[in-house]
Amino acid sequence: MTRTKVLLLPGWQNSGPEHWQSRWERTHAYERVQQHDWMRPLRGDWIARLQDVVLGHVAQQAPGTPADIVLAAHSLGCMLVAAWAANNPLARHVRGALLVAPGDPQREEVAAALPSWFQTPDTRLPFPTLLLGSHDDPYCSFERAQEFARTWGSQFIDYGRCGHINADSGLGDWPQGHAMLMQLAGASPAPSTAHEKEG
């Protein structure tokens, strides 16, 4: 794990101090991909920012280095992963991605604020992914989360009734989520959980 680069990809409005992403950043020194505008997220800008961060990391690696980047995305960050990875040669440097509670930019409550994201990515992701969906997520229906998992080729995990799987969900440091991230970093099968279903 010492060589693996973990990039944290928050969603719209960023992740606050008690969010599991922020806790992982403090505890494990993972890198948050900082966006120029968290409140008015433009798809092209966000993709370009992730591209810059990945390029910077790849430039420091020796030629032929195996994939050593793992992405930990939440909400709109999941859409960012799918949009960035589509037909992107740099995606080969990604070992896997944890996609937690994808936000649905076509949902009526948020569509007006996220116009550049309305067209959702529909390409299978070129690296292993785990996608966690919640039955009572206010930003994405459970059925829609399952649809994203099928489209992107993700292993789907039913995470019960856990809201948006964020700070309000009372997860604290969320060790179970971190264990899933470590499984992806090791490129080994995800642990079976009581919530798991095939997507």
GROMACS .gro file of C-alpha atoms in nm:
model
  199
    1MET     CA    1   0.000   0.000   0.000
    2THR     CA    2   0.293   0.239   0.039
    3ARG     CA    3   0.302   0.309  -0.337
    4THR     CA    4  -0.070   0.354  -0.386
    5LYS     CA    5  -0.195   0.709  -0.439
    6VAL     CA    6  -0.546   0.765  -0.304
    7LEU     CA    7  -0.735   1.060  -0.449
    8LEU     CA    8  -1.047   1.185  -0.269
    9LEU     CA    9  -1.319   1.321  -0.499
   10PRO     CA   10  -1.591   1.507  -0.308
   11GLY     CA   11  -1.921   1.604  -0.463
   12TRP     CA   12  -2.105   1.929  -0.508
   13GLN     CA   13  -2.026   2.180  -0.228
   14ASN     CA   14  -1.726   1.975  -0.113
   15SER     CA   15  -1.711   1.748   0.194
   16GLY     CA   16  -1.721   1.907   0.539
   17PRO     CA   17  -1.487   1.833   0.831
   18GLU     CA   18  -1.690   1.540   0.968
   19HIS     CA   19  -1.741   1.371   0.632
   20TRP     CA   20  -1.562   1.037   0.599
   21GLN     CA   21  -1.355   1.177   0.312
   22SER     CA   22  -1.226   1.458   0.533
   23ARG     CA   23  -1.157   1.215   0.815
   24TRP     CA   24  -0.962   0.988   0.579
   25GLU     CA   25  -0.768   1.289   0.452
   26ARG     CA   26  -0.661   1.377   0.808
   27THR     CA   27  -0.594   1.021   0.922
   28HIS     CA   28  -0.428   0.873   0.614
   29ALA     CA   29  -0.291   1.184   0.438
   30TYR     CA   30  -0.487   1.107   0.121
   31GLU     CA   31  -0.506   1.384  -0.137
   32ARG     CA   32  -0.830   1.573  -0.194
   33VAL     CA   33  -0.869   1.688  -0.554
   34GLN     CA   34  -0.948   2.055  -0.498
   35GLN     CA   35  -1.190   2.206  -0.746
   36HIS     CA   36  -1.186   2.573  -0.840
   37ASP     CA   37  -1.558   2.617  -0.776
   38TRP     CA   38  -1.738   2.378  -0.542
   39MET     CA   39  -2.067   2.568  -0.550
   40ARG     CA   40  -2.110   2.597  -0.928
   41PRO     CA   41  -1.952   2.279  -1.059
   42LEU     CA   42  -1.883   2.283  -1.431
   43ARG     CA   43  -1.826   1.936  -1.572
   44GLY     CA   44  -1.543   2.036  -1.806
   45ASP     CA   45  -1.359   2.225  -1.532
   46TRP     CA   46  -1.388   1.938  -1.287
   47ILE     CA   47  -1.265   1.684  -1.543
   48ALA     CA   48  -0.971   1.908  -1.635
   49ARG     CA   49  -0.876   1.945  -1.270
   50LEU     CA   50  -0.875   1.569  -1.211
   51GLN     CA   51  -0.676   1.525  -1.532
   52ASP     CA   52  -0.412   1.770  -1.406
   53VAL     CA   53  -0.378   1.590  -1.073
   54VAL     CA   54  -0.346   1.248  -1.234
   55LEU     CA   55  -0.096   1.380  -1.490
   56GLY     CA   56   0.113   1.530  -1.213
   57HIS     CA   57   0.124   1.198  -1.031
   58VAL     CA   58   0.199   0.994  -1.343
   59ALA     CA   59   0.484   1.230  -1.437
   60GLN     CA   60   0.662   1.136  -1.115
   61GLN     CA   61   0.643   0.762  -1.184
   62ALA     CA   62   0.898   0.549  -1.365
   63PRO     CA   63   0.792   0.428  -1.712
   64GLY     CA   64   0.600   0.103  -1.699
   65THR     CA   65   0.488   0.155  -1.340
   66PRO     CA   66   0.178  -0.057  -1.266
   67ALA     CA   67  -0.153   0.118  -1.199
   68ASP     CA   68  -0.119   0.272  -0.855
   69ILE     CA   69  -0.401   0.528  -0.820
   70VAL     CA   70  -0.719   0.454  -0.628
   71LEU     CA   71  -1.016   0.692  -0.633
   72ALA     CA   72  -1.255   0.744  -0.343
   73ALA     CA   73  -1.555   0.937  -0.479
   74HIS     CA   74  -1.875   1.061  -0.322
   75SER     CA   75  -2.195   1.195  -0.480
   76LEU     CA   76  -2.112   1.412  -0.785
   77GLY     CA   77  -1.756   1.286  -0.750
   78CYS     CA   78  -1.883   0.951  -0.882
   79MET     CA   79  -2.009   1.123  -1.196
   80LEU     CA   80  -1.669   1.289  -1.226
   81VAL     CA   81  -1.494   0.951  -1.221
   82ALA     CA   82  -1.721   0.810  -1.492
   83ALA     CA   83  -1.696   1.120  -1.712
   84TRP     CA   84  -1.318   1.152  -1.675
   85ALA     CA   85  -1.243   0.784  -1.737
   86ALA     CA   86  -1.440   0.758  -2.063
   87ASN     CA   87  -1.190   0.700  -2.346
   88ASN     CA   88  -0.910   0.850  -2.137
   89PRO     CA   89  -0.570   0.680  -2.175
   90LEU     CA   90  -0.472   0.799  -1.827
   91ALA     CA   91  -0.740   0.572  -1.680
   92ARG     CA   92  -0.494   0.284  -1.717
   93HIS     CA   93  -0.309   0.429  -1.417
   94VAL     CA   94  -0.615   0.375  -1.194
   95ARG     CA   95  -0.624   0.051  -1.000
   96GLY     CA   96  -0.985   0.091  -0.885
   97ALA     CA   97  -1.250   0.329  -0.754
   98LEU     CA   98  -1.489   0.337  -0.460
   99LEU     CA   99  -1.808   0.510  -0.577
  100VAL     CA  100  -2.025   0.609  -0.282
  101ALA     CA  101  -2.382   0.737  -0.312
  102PRO     CA  102  -2.367   0.871  -0.668
  103GLY     CA  103  -2.565   1.192  -0.703
  104ASP     CA  104  -2.820   1.191  -0.983
  105PRO     CA  105  -2.784   1.521  -1.174
  106GLN     CA  106  -3.113   1.453  -1.353
  107ARG     CA  107  -3.305   1.461  -1.025
  108GLU     CA  108  -3.550   1.751  -1.025
  109GLU     CA  109  -3.421   1.899  -0.697
  110VAL     CA  110  -3.067   1.951  -0.832
  111ALA     CA  111  -3.092   1.954  -1.212
  112ALA     CA  112  -3.115   2.333  -1.235
  113ALA     CA  113  -2.796   2.376  -1.031
  114LEU     CA  114  -2.599   2.115  -1.229
  115PRO     CA  115  -2.687   2.178  -1.595
  116SER     CA  116  -2.351   2.069  -1.736
  117TRP     CA  117  -2.387   1.730  -1.566
  118PHE     CA  118  -2.736   1.647  -1.690
  119GLN     CA  119  -2.611   1.398  -1.949
  120THR     CA  120  -2.487   1.114  -1.732
  121PRO     CA  121  -2.185   0.903  -1.841
  122ASP     CA  122  -2.289   0.578  -2.007
  123THR     CA  123  -1.955   0.405  -2.066
  124ARG     CA  124  -1.828   0.100  -1.882
  125LEU     CA  125  -1.539   0.196  -1.656
  126PRO     CA  126  -1.201   0.049  -1.749
  127PHE     CA  127  -1.100  -0.040  -1.391
  128PRO     CA  128  -1.266  -0.228  -1.101
  129THR     CA  129  -1.526  -0.029  -0.910
  130LEU     CA  130  -1.751  -0.076  -0.610
  131LEU     CA  131  -2.069   0.133  -0.608
  132LEU     CA  132  -2.261   0.179  -0.283
  133GLY     CA  133  -2.626   0.280  -0.294
  134SER     CA  134  -2.867   0.367  -0.013
  135HIS     CA  135  -3.243   0.308  -0.007
  136ASP     CA  136  -3.318   0.653   0.139
  137ASP     CA  137  -3.062   0.868  -0.040
  138PRO     CA  138  -3.227   1.207  -0.106
  139TYR     CA  139  -3.004   1.271  -0.409
  140CYS     CA  140  -3.036   0.942  -0.593
  141SER     CA  141  -3.300   0.670  -0.587
  142PHE     CA  142  -3.188   0.317  -0.505
  143GLU     CA  143  -3.299   0.200  -0.849
  144ARG     CA  144  -3.102   0.475  -1.019
  145ALA     CA  145  -2.789   0.381  -0.823
  146GLN     CA  146  -2.831   0.022  -0.942
  147GLU     CA  147  -2.868   0.149  -1.299
  148PHE     CA  148  -2.541   0.343  -1.270
  149ALA     CA  149  -2.367   0.030  -1.141
  150ARG     CA  150  -2.491  -0.176  -1.435
  151THR     CA  151  -2.391   0.090  -1.688
  152TRP     CA  152  -2.044   0.142  -1.544
  153GLY     CA  153  -1.977  -0.228  -1.479
  154SER     CA  154  -1.950  -0.174  -1.104
  155GLN     CA  155  -2.002  -0.429  -0.831
  156PHE     CA  156  -2.310  -0.298  -0.653
  157ILE     CA  157  -2.339  -0.294  -0.274
  158ASP     CA  158  -2.676  -0.236  -0.110
  159TYR     CA  159  -2.587  -0.018   0.188
  160GLY     CA  160  -2.928  -0.029   0.347
  161ARG     CA  161  -3.091   0.290   0.472
  162CYS     CA  162  -2.795   0.520   0.522
  163GLY     CA  163  -2.911   0.845   0.364
  164HIS     CA  164  -2.649   1.004   0.139
  165ILE     CA  165  -2.371   0.802   0.309
  166ASN     CA  166  -2.212   1.121   0.437
  167ALA     CA  167  -2.148   1.302   0.766
  168ASP     CA  168  -2.522   1.308   0.843
  169SER     CA  169  -2.524   0.928   0.824
  170GLY     CA  170  -2.319   0.906   1.145
  171LEU     CA  171  -2.041   0.697   0.991
  172GLY     CA  172  -1.754   0.860   1.178
  173ASP     CA  173  -1.424   0.735   1.035
  174TRP     CA  174  -1.622   0.470   0.842
  175PRO     CA  175  -1.384   0.177   0.881
  176GLN     CA  176  -1.602  -0.051   0.668
  177GLY     CA  177  -1.576   0.187   0.375
  178HIS     CA  178  -1.202   0.217   0.423
  179ALA     CA  179  -1.171  -0.163   0.420
  180MET     CA  180  -1.344  -0.164   0.081
  181LEU     CA  181  -1.101   0.099  -0.044
  182MET     CA  182  -0.809  -0.116   0.072
  183GLN     CA  183  -0.953  -0.414  -0.113
  184LEU     CA  184  -0.957  -0.209  -0.431
  185ALA     CA  185  -0.603  -0.089  -0.366
  186GLY     CA  186  -0.495  -0.450  -0.337
  187ALA     CA  187  -0.688  -0.545  -0.651
  188SER     CA  188  -0.851  -0.833  -0.464
  189PRO     CA  189  -1.223  -0.919  -0.442
  190ALA     CA  190  -1.434  -0.693  -0.226
  191PRO     CA  191  -1.541  -0.831   0.112
  192SER     CA  192  -1.887  -0.979   0.128
  193THR     CA  193  -2.118  -0.774   0.349
  194ALA     CA  194  -2.471  -0.809   0.475
  195HIS     CA  195  -2.569  -0.531   0.233
  196GLU     CA  196  -2.421  -0.681  -0.082
  197LYS     CA  197  -2.618  -0.760  -0.397
  198GLU     CA  198  -2.511  -0.813  -0.754
  199GLY     CA  199  -2.557  -0.506  -0.970
   0.00000   0.00000   0.00000
